[in-house]
Tab-separated table of C-alpha atoms in Angstrom:
chain	number	residue	atom	x	y	z
I	1	MET	CA	95.822	119.456	109.956
I	2	ALA	CA	95.366	115.882	108.675
I	3	ARG	CA	96.272	113.126	111.558
I	4	VAL	CA	96.505	110.082	109.500
I	5	PHE	CA	97.465	106.397	109.664
I	6	ALA	CA	97.368	103.509	106.882
I	7	LEU	CA	97.329	99.695	107.461
I	8	THR	CA	97.289	96.908	104.833
I	9	ASP	CA	96.949	93.169	106.058
I	10	VAL	CA	96.705	89.853	103.764
I	11	GLY	CA	93.496	88.464	105.662
I	12	ARG	CA	93.046	84.855	106.712
I	13	SER	CA	92.772	83.358	102.982
I	14	ARG	CA	95.140	84.700	100.752
I	15	GLU	CA	98.574	83.863	100.178
I	16	HIS	CA	99.718	87.310	99.244
I	17	ASN	CA	98.569	90.904	99.856
I	18	GLU	CA	97.723	92.825	96.384
I	19	ASP	CA	96.578	95.705	97.950
I	20	THR	CA	98.573	99.011	98.259
I	21	PHE	CA	97.973	102.156	100.423
I	22	LEU	CA	99.839	105.332	99.707
I	23	VAL	CA	99.925	109.061	101.752
I	24	ALA	CA	101.980	111.582	100.465
I	25	ASP	CA	102.494	115.431	101.074
I	26	LEU	CA	102.466	117.114	97.314
I	27	GLU	CA	104.659	119.884	98.484
I	28	THR	CA	107.608	117.549	98.957
I	29	GLY	CA	106.084	115.084	96.583
I	30	ARG	CA	107.295	112.132	98.816
I	31	PRO	CA	105.193	109.313	100.478
I	32	VAL	CA	105.343	109.115	104.065
I	33	GLY	CA	105.165	105.873	106.243
I	34	PHE	CA	104.096	105.098	109.461
I	35	ASP	CA	106.354	102.871	111.593
I	36	ASP	CA	106.432	105.625	114.202
I	37	GLY	CA	102.545	105.677	114.330
I	38	ALA	CA	100.186	108.137	113.244
I	39	LEU	CA	101.389	111.445	111.289
I	40	ASP	CA	99.749	114.812	111.591
I	41	LEU	CA	100.183	116.436	107.858
I	42	PRO	CA	99.282	120.259	107.661
I	43	ALA	CA	97.584	120.842	104.664
I	44	SER	CA	100.164	122.324	102.159
I	45	PRO	CA	99.583	124.578	99.045
I	46	ARG	CA	100.048	121.954	96.730
I	47	GLY	CA	98.001	119.270	98.550
I	48	LEU	CA	98.174	116.164	100.438
I	49	LEU	CA	97.341	112.652	98.544
I	50	PHE	CA	95.714	109.295	99.855
I	51	LEU	CA	95.209	106.315	97.779
I	52	VAL	CA	94.340	102.900	98.171
I	53	ALA	CA	94.568	100.343	95.234
I	54	ASP	CA	93.635	96.512	95.130
I	55	GLY	CA	95.381	94.544	92.579
I	56	MET	CA	94.064	91.760	90.392
I	57	GLY	CA	95.612	89.336	87.984
I	58	GLY	CA	97.503	86.974	90.343
I	59	ALA	CA	99.596	87.328	93.099
I	60	ALA	CA	103.000	88.829	91.449
I	61	SER	CA	100.748	90.646	88.791
I	62	GLY	CA	98.208	92.195	91.214
I	63	GLU	CA	101.039	93.446	93.739
I	64	LEU	CA	102.949	94.767	90.975
I	65	ALA	CA	99.610	96.697	89.282
I	66	SER	CA	98.899	97.895	92.759
I	67	SER	CA	102.190	99.359	93.731
I	68	MET	CA	102.649	100.946	90.245
I	69	ALA	CA	99.428	102.521	90.604
I	70	GLY	CA	100.104	104.522	93.597
I	71	THR	CA	104.132	105.219	92.353
I	72	LEU	CA	102.839	106.583	89.103
I	73	VAL	CA	100.052	108.544	90.299
I	74	LEU	CA	102.413	110.249	92.493
I	75	GLU	CA	105.002	110.792	89.795
I	76	GLY	CA	102.238	112.453	87.397
I	77	LEU	CA	101.376	114.955	90.088
I	78	ARG	CA	105.243	115.621	90.979
I	79	ARG	CA	106.008	116.372	87.262
I	80	GLN	CA	103.152	118.658	87.093
I	81	TRP	CA	104.197	120.662	90.162
I	82	SER	CA	107.849	120.663	89.247
I	83	GLN	CA	106.562	122.640	86.127
I	84	ALA	CA	104.330	125.171	88.008
I	85	THR	CA	105.344	128.425	90.018
I	86	THR	CA	102.242	129.190	91.867
I	87	ALA	CA	100.171	126.562	94.078
I	88	PRO	CA	97.273	125.016	91.815
I	89	SER	CA	93.714	126.185	91.796
I	90	PRO	CA	91.013	123.732	92.523
I	91	GLU	CA	90.330	123.011	88.982
I	92	GLN	CA	93.901	122.673	88.193
I	93	PHE	CA	94.078	120.394	91.034
I	94	ALA	CA	91.558	118.161	90.077
I	95	GLU	CA	92.561	118.087	86.099
I	96	ALA	CA	96.034	116.747	87.544
I	97	LEU	CA	94.545	113.746	89.715
I	98	ARG	CA	92.583	112.814	86.427
I	99	ASP	CA	95.405	113.489	84.314
I	100	SER	CA	97.861	111.429	86.387
I	101	THR	CA	95.360	108.220	86.869
I	102	MET	CA	95.139	108.205	83.191
I	103	ALA	CA	98.723	108.249	82.492
I	104	ALA	CA	99.232	105.623	85.180
I	105	ASN	CA	96.495	103.574	83.426
I	106	VAL	CA	98.469	103.687	79.974
I	107	ARG	CA	101.919	102.571	81.933
I	108	ILE	CA	100.256	99.767	83.527
I	109	HIS	CA	98.790	98.549	80.524
I	110	GLU	CA	101.686	98.947	78.175
I	111	HIS	CA	103.694	96.850	80.799
I	112	ALA	CA	101.308	94.215	80.571
I	113	ARG	CA	101.527	93.935	77.059
I	114	GLU	CA	105.500	94.315	77.267
I	115	PHE	CA	105.781	91.419	79.626
I	116	PRO	CA	103.116	88.540	78.798
I	117	GLU	CA	103.462	86.971	82.534
I	118	HIS	CA	101.903	90.182	83.587
I	119	ARG	CA	99.210	90.017	80.892
I	120	GLY	CA	95.781	90.967	82.236
I	121	MET	CA	96.966	92.477	85.268
I	122	GLY	CA	94.834	95.378	86.863
I	123	THR	CA	94.061	97.429	89.772
I	124	THR	CA	90.912	99.524	91.524
I	125	ALA	CA	92.091	103.099	92.626
I	126	THR	CA	90.300	104.924	95.324
I	127	ILE	CA	92.551	108.446	95.202
I	128	ALA	CA	91.554	111.183	97.216
I	129	GLY	CA	93.346	114.643	96.893
I	130	LEU	CA	92.904	117.387	99.477
I	131	LEU	CA	93.638	120.932	98.788
I	132	GLY	CA	92.584	123.332	101.030
I	133	ASP	CA	89.468	122.298	102.793
I	134	ARG	CA	88.195	120.524	100.052
I	135	LEU	CA	88.543	116.712	98.844
I	136	PHE	CA	88.905	115.950	95.387
I	137	LEU	CA	88.324	112.040	94.626
I	138	VAL	CA	89.289	109.907	91.526
I	139	GLN	CA	87.828	106.371	91.257
I	140	VAL	CA	88.481	103.344	89.043
I	141	GLY	CA	86.895	100.474	90.414
I	142	ASP	CA	85.182	99.267	93.525
I	143	SER	CA	87.574	100.371	96.509
I	144	ARG	CA	85.825	102.938	98.435
I	145	ALA	CA	86.177	106.346	100.137
I	146	TYR	CA	83.517	107.394	103.267
I	147	VAL	CA	83.611	110.583	105.037
I	148	VAL	CA	82.419	110.266	108.776
I	149	ARG	CA	80.608	113.149	110.195
I	150	ASP	CA	78.326	113.750	113.362
I	151	GLY	CA	78.378	109.794	113.826
I	152	ALA	CA	77.120	108.739	110.736
I	153	ALA	CA	79.354	107.320	107.684
I	154	GLN	CA	78.386	108.184	104.202
I	155	GLN	CA	80.341	106.639	100.878
I	156	ILE	CA	81.307	109.626	98.624
I	157	THR	CA	82.780	107.213	96.008
I	158	LYS	CA	80.356	105.256	94.038
I	159	ASP	CA	81.738	101.392	92.903
I	160	GLN	CA	82.000	100.938	89.492
I	161	SER	CA	81.041	97.478	89.469
I	162	LEU	CA	78.225	95.556	87.850
I	163	MET	CA	76.325	95.185	90.828
I	164	GLN	CA	76.202	98.923	91.425
I	165	ARG	CA	75.052	99.307	87.476
I	166	LEU	CA	72.218	96.983	88.226
I	167	VAL	CA	71.054	98.781	91.326
I	168	GLU	CA	70.979	101.756	89.422
I	169	ALA	CA	68.984	100.561	86.664
I	170	GLY	CA	66.428	98.360	89.551
I	171	GLU	CA	67.423	95.160	88.561
I	172	LEU	CA	68.436	94.372	92.214
I	173	THR	CA	68.113	95.930	95.440
I	174	PRO	CA	71.112	96.796	97.556
I	175	GLU	CA	70.375	93.954	99.601
I	176	GLU	CA	70.681	91.575	96.989
I	177	ALA	CA	73.539	93.278	95.241
I	178	GLU	CA	75.368	92.073	98.820
I	179	VAL	CA	74.904	88.574	98.864
I	180	SER	CA	75.038	88.233	94.650
I	181	ASP	CA	77.932	85.657	93.635
I	182	ARG	CA	78.935	88.365	90.869
I	183	ARG	CA	79.257	91.086	93.539
I	184	ASN	CA	83.068	90.889	92.667
I	185	ILE	CA	83.241	91.877	88.848
I	186	ILE	CA	84.011	95.358	88.225
I	187	LEU	CA	83.528	97.372	84.967
I	188	GLN	CA	86.929	99.198	85.189
I	189	ALA	CA	90.604	98.606	86.759
I	190	LEU	CA	94.116	100.580	85.958
I	191	GLY	CA	95.630	98.539	83.380
I	192	PRO	CA	93.496	96.108	81.447
I	193	GLU	CA	92.431	98.335	78.909
I	194	ALA	CA	94.611	100.902	77.303
I	195	GLN	CA	92.177	103.729	78.290
I	196	VAL	CA	89.737	104.061	81.461
I	197	THR	CA	87.285	106.895	82.050
I	198	VAL	CA	87.614	108.345	85.793
I	199	ASP	CA	84.889	109.084	87.758
I	200	LEU	CA	85.815	112.372	89.679
I	201	THR	CA	83.819	113.812	92.804
I	202	HIS	CA	84.807	116.379	95.406
I	203	GLN	CA	83.394	116.744	99.124
I	204	GLN	CA	83.782	120.169	101.231
I	205	LEU	CA	85.141	118.873	104.924
I	206	ARG	CA	84.303	120.333	108.296
I	207	LYS	CA	86.097	120.105	111.449
I	208	GLY	CA	86.030	116.480	113.007
I	209	ASP	CA	85.544	114.823	109.695
I	210	THR	CA	87.091	111.546	109.376
I	211	LEU	CA	87.679	109.894	105.903
I	212	ILE	CA	88.459	106.356	105.354
I	213	LEU	CA	89.785	104.854	102.058
I	214	CYS	CA	89.563	101.127	101.994
I	215	SER	CA	89.381	97.839	99.517
I	216	ASP	CA	86.703	95.779	99.387
I	217	GLY	CA	88.396	93.062	101.665
I	218	LEU	CA	87.167	95.917	104.205
I	219	SER	CA	83.840	97.214	102.967
I	220	GLY	CA	82.549	93.987	101.857
I	221	LEU	CA	82.795	92.748	105.502
I	222	VAL	CA	82.140	95.685	107.698
I	223	LYS	CA	79.103	98.569	106.760
I	224	ALA	CA	78.920	101.810	106.946
I	225	ASP	CA	77.353	102.258	110.411
I	226	GLU	CA	79.871	99.932	111.735
I	227	ILE	CA	82.775	102.020	110.184
I	228	ALA	CA	80.605	105.204	111.810
I	229	GLN	CA	80.329	103.461	115.396
I	230	LEU	CA	84.063	102.437	115.294
I	231	SER	CA	85.344	105.752	113.892
I	232	THR	CA	83.141	107.970	116.727
I	233	GLY	CA	84.322	105.825	119.595
I	234	GLU	CA	87.935	105.849	118.770
I	235	SER	CA	89.931	108.961	118.796
I	236	ASP	CA	93.503	107.488	117.606
I	237	VAL	CA	93.604	106.716	113.899
I	238	ARG	CA	96.134	103.988	114.715
I	239	MET	CA	93.843	102.301	116.458
I	240	LEU	CA	90.853	103.037	114.568
I	241	CYS	CA	92.728	101.156	111.393
I	242	ARG	CA	93.447	98.228	113.690
I	243	LYS	CA	90.162	97.872	114.959
I	244	LEU	CA	88.635	98.055	111.292
I	245	VAL	CA	91.304	95.238	110.185
I	246	ASP	CA	90.602	93.074	113.397
I	247	ARG	CA	86.871	93.127	112.737
I	248	ALA	CA	87.385	91.891	108.836
I	249	ASN	CA	89.261	89.242	109.963
I	250	HIS	CA	87.036	88.460	112.323
I	251	ARG	CA	84.535	87.498	110.072
I	252	GLY	CA	86.775	85.659	108.009
I	253	GLY	CA	89.079	87.551	105.912
I	254	PRO	CA	88.523	86.030	102.703
I	255	ASP	CA	90.253	89.126	101.056
I	256	ASN	CA	93.277	91.437	101.665
I	257	ILE	CA	92.420	94.251	103.652
I	258	THR	CA	93.685	97.972	103.466
I	259	VAL	CA	92.527	101.141	105.057
I	260	VAL	CA	93.308	104.879	105.223
I	261	ALA	CA	91.924	107.145	108.085
I	262	VAL	CA	92.461	110.466	108.184
I	263	ARG	CA	90.682	112.830	110.755
I	264	PHE	CA	90.602	116.372	109.866
I	265	ASP	CA	91.170	119.316	112.550
I	266	GLY	CA	92.288	122.950	112.661
I	267	ALA	CA	91.274	126.475	112.305
I	268	GLY	CA	91.290	126.454	108.990
I	269	LEU	CA	87.697	124.364	109.151
I	270	LEU	CA	84.131	125.166	109.602
I	271	SER	CA	82.271	123.417	112.191
I	272	SER	CA	79.594	121.331	110.787
I	273	SER	CA	76.108	122.175	110.317
I	274	GLY	CA	72.518	120.922	109.689
I	275	GLN	CA	72.936	122.421	106.230
I	276	ASP	CA	76.254	120.721	105.196
I	277	SER	CA	75.538	117.643	102.616
I	278	VAL	CA	77.973	114.678	102.552
I	279	GLY	CA	77.955	112.053	99.921
I	280	TYR	CA	78.600	111.478	96.245
I	281	THR	CA	78.749	114.647	94.312
I	282	ALA	CA	80.532	114.765	90.698
I	283	TYR	CA	82.731	117.384	89.764
I	284	PRO	CA	82.287	118.789	86.486
I	285	LEU	CA	84.966	118.210	84.570
I	286	ALA	CA	85.995	117.069	80.939
I	287	GLY	CA	87.036	113.375	80.067
I	288	THR	CA	85.298	112.161	83.074
I	289	LEU	CA	82.225	110.038	83.847
I	290	PHE	CA	80.489	113.336	84.617
I	291	GLU	CA	80.723	114.513	81.152
I	292	GLN	CA	79.542	111.104	79.397
I	293	THR	CA	76.536	110.589	81.783
I	294	ARG	CA	75.011	114.040	82.333
I	295	ASP	CA	72.529	113.720	79.808
I	296	THR	CA	71.793	110.373	80.337
I	297	PRO	CA	69.983	109.493	83.790
I	298	ILE	CA	69.197	106.093	84.283
I	299	VAL	CA	65.597	105.224	84.322
I	300	PRO	CA	64.979	102.601	87.217
I	301	ARG	CA	62.911	99.630	86.488
I	302	ALA	CA	60.921	97.424	88.776
I	303	PRO	CA	63.268	94.644	90.761
I	304	ARG	CA	63.135	91.469	89.554
I	305	THR	CA	62.746	87.977	91.464
I	306	PRO	CA	65.403	88.408	94.430
I	307	ILE	CA	68.826	86.640	93.561
I	308	LYS	CA	69.798	83.950	96.224
I	309	SER	CA	73.695	83.260	95.996
I	310	ASP	CA	76.722	82.039	98.214
I	311	PRO	CA	77.476	85.625	100.081
I	312	THR	CA	81.277	84.392	100.261
I	313	PRO	CA	83.641	85.962	97.218
I	314	LYS	CA	85.627	82.978	96.087
I	315	GLN	CA	88.110	85.082	93.714
I	316	GLY	CA	88.656	88.593	94.282
I	317	VAL	CA	87.874	91.468	92.156
I	318	ARG	CA	87.360	90.445	88.408
I	319	MET	CA	86.676	91.979	85.187
I	320	PRO	CA	83.772	91.119	82.933
I	321	THR	CA	83.732	88.252	81.131
I	322	ARG	CA	82.634	89.033	77.205
I	323	ALA	CA	79.209	87.186	77.629
I	324	GLU	CA	78.811	89.176	80.865
I	325	ARG	CA	79.878	92.486	79.093
I	326	ARG	CA	77.560	92.078	76.152
I	327	ASP	CA	74.797	91.017	78.148
I	328	LEU	CA	75.511	94.912	80.121
I	329	ASP	CA	76.105	96.432	76.867
I	330	GLU	CA	72.393	95.125	75.391
I	331	SER	CA	70.742	96.074	78.651
I	332	GLU	CA	72.363	99.666	78.378
I	333	GLN	CA	71.252	100.207	75.105
I	334	ALA	CA	67.761	99.239	75.810
I	335	ALA	CA	67.638	101.470	78.848
I	336	SER	CA	69.309	104.341	76.645
I	337	ALA	CA	66.714	104.334	74.318
I	338	GLN	CA	64.146	105.591	77.151
I	339	ARG	CA	66.876	107.756	78.625
I	340	ARG	CA	66.343	111.003	77.122
I	341	PRO	CA	63.852	112.179	74.247
I	342	LEU	CA	64.991	113.544	70.925
I	343	VAL	CA	65.380	117.458	71.193
I	344	GLU	CA	63.978	119.416	68.686
I	345	PRO	CA	67.147	120.087	66.751
I	346	GLU	CA	67.526	116.355	66.642
I	347	VAL	CA	64.091	115.744	65.053
I	348	ALA	CA	64.795	118.455	62.474
I	349	GLU	CA	68.087	116.663	61.815
I	350	ARG	CA	66.910	113.339	61.442
I	351	ARG	CA	63.879	114.448	59.338
I	352	ALA	CA	66.225	116.223	56.806
I	353	ARG	CA	68.332	112.869	56.618
I	354	VAL	CA	65.600	110.725	55.646
I	355	ARG	CA	63.772	113.558	53.553
I	356	PRO	CA	65.713	112.598	50.301
I	357	LEU	CA	64.761	108.669	50.628
I	358	LEU	CA	60.858	109.700	50.754
I	359	VAL	CA	60.922	111.721	47.787
I	360	LEU	CA	62.402	108.956	45.756
I	361	LEU	CA	60.172	106.440	47.190
I	362	ALA	CA	57.394	108.528	45.991
I	363	CYS	CA	58.430	109.295	42.717
I	364	VAL	CA	59.091	105.375	42.216
I	365	ALA	CA	55.631	105.053	43.424
I	366	VAL	CA	54.155	107.392	41.012
I	367	ALA	CA	56.269	106.063	37.889
I	368	ALA	CA	54.860	102.432	38.915
I	369	VAL	CA	51.267	104.259	38.686
I	370	VAL	CA	51.780	105.505	35.316
I	371	TRP	CA	53.658	102.757	33.734
I	372	THR	CA	50.292	100.462	34.959
I	373	VAL	CA	47.759	102.939	33.487
I	374	VAL	CA	49.801	102.916	29.886
I	375	GLN	CA	49.746	98.916	30.160
I	376	LEU	CA	46.204	98.796	30.817
I	377	ALA	CA	45.543	101.534	27.834
I	378	ARG	CA	47.098	99.825	25.181
I	379	ARG	CA	45.526	96.581	26.007
């Protein structure tokens, strides 16, 4: 059983709310509302869907992009379920989430191309699908998902942001990244590009777990330990959402704030134990970031001099500029040269490729020596 509530707030600095949330029972294919308070949703055979999206591209465009993300992902899942006669397997469920998200990206991108007033529109998307006692998460951008268990909150998604990349490369510490004036630069979003590569992760649930999905208007101001403290101390998910939003607004509310809180319970869940793990765990599926990065682990470098910057975001999320993307690509290329040693077949292949050139150069050298000797003999 999932007891769920969702709340979105414009914050204290923005004129428009570009965030969106969506909660749906995939058995019916319809989203649910929270006008009457929190809802109890049984884990249906086709799953439950929870989504938070943070739009960008100006008020009208940002609102439209995030709203389209929720609608199109749900539409894609509904279309796939309508053709199925049985409940999905875990792998089919994961594939459906991946495909629906990628299809939503195409539709948002095409809309922006068709309507110039929405050019550049995009949105982050953190999408959690529950099948049985297992969560599958699709991540694009820097909205987040946390699981609170036994009084501790663990982030189970990974930000697709410039700061996250620099932290992984050892260029910055997490503390430096939090106060950088470039922390709102994301590397992927739904809409700006014709294709995206989603990050797909999964998490085994236990009795009493609380899932928190949120936009960066919350996670940028309320840290994981505070989320854990509030989640542990508040049994009502509606009041939990309210307290989280109030905490972000109390600290200035510079961005839109959205949170979905889900508490899991019931006889179908095991109790937590010391053997359980909570955190970012990639799901091995083709067409995801896991497939691209599994053979190229990031080699950390020594941290550079700490960066001091204004800790207050002035714009919301944005994509990197061409210069920033070029610098990032150059950094990645330099790092990748150190990441993975060549395996023996690759060495043999490269040797075979250059062997004809070496033979030709040797022949030219021999011919030059013979010609020189002949010329000297004639003299």
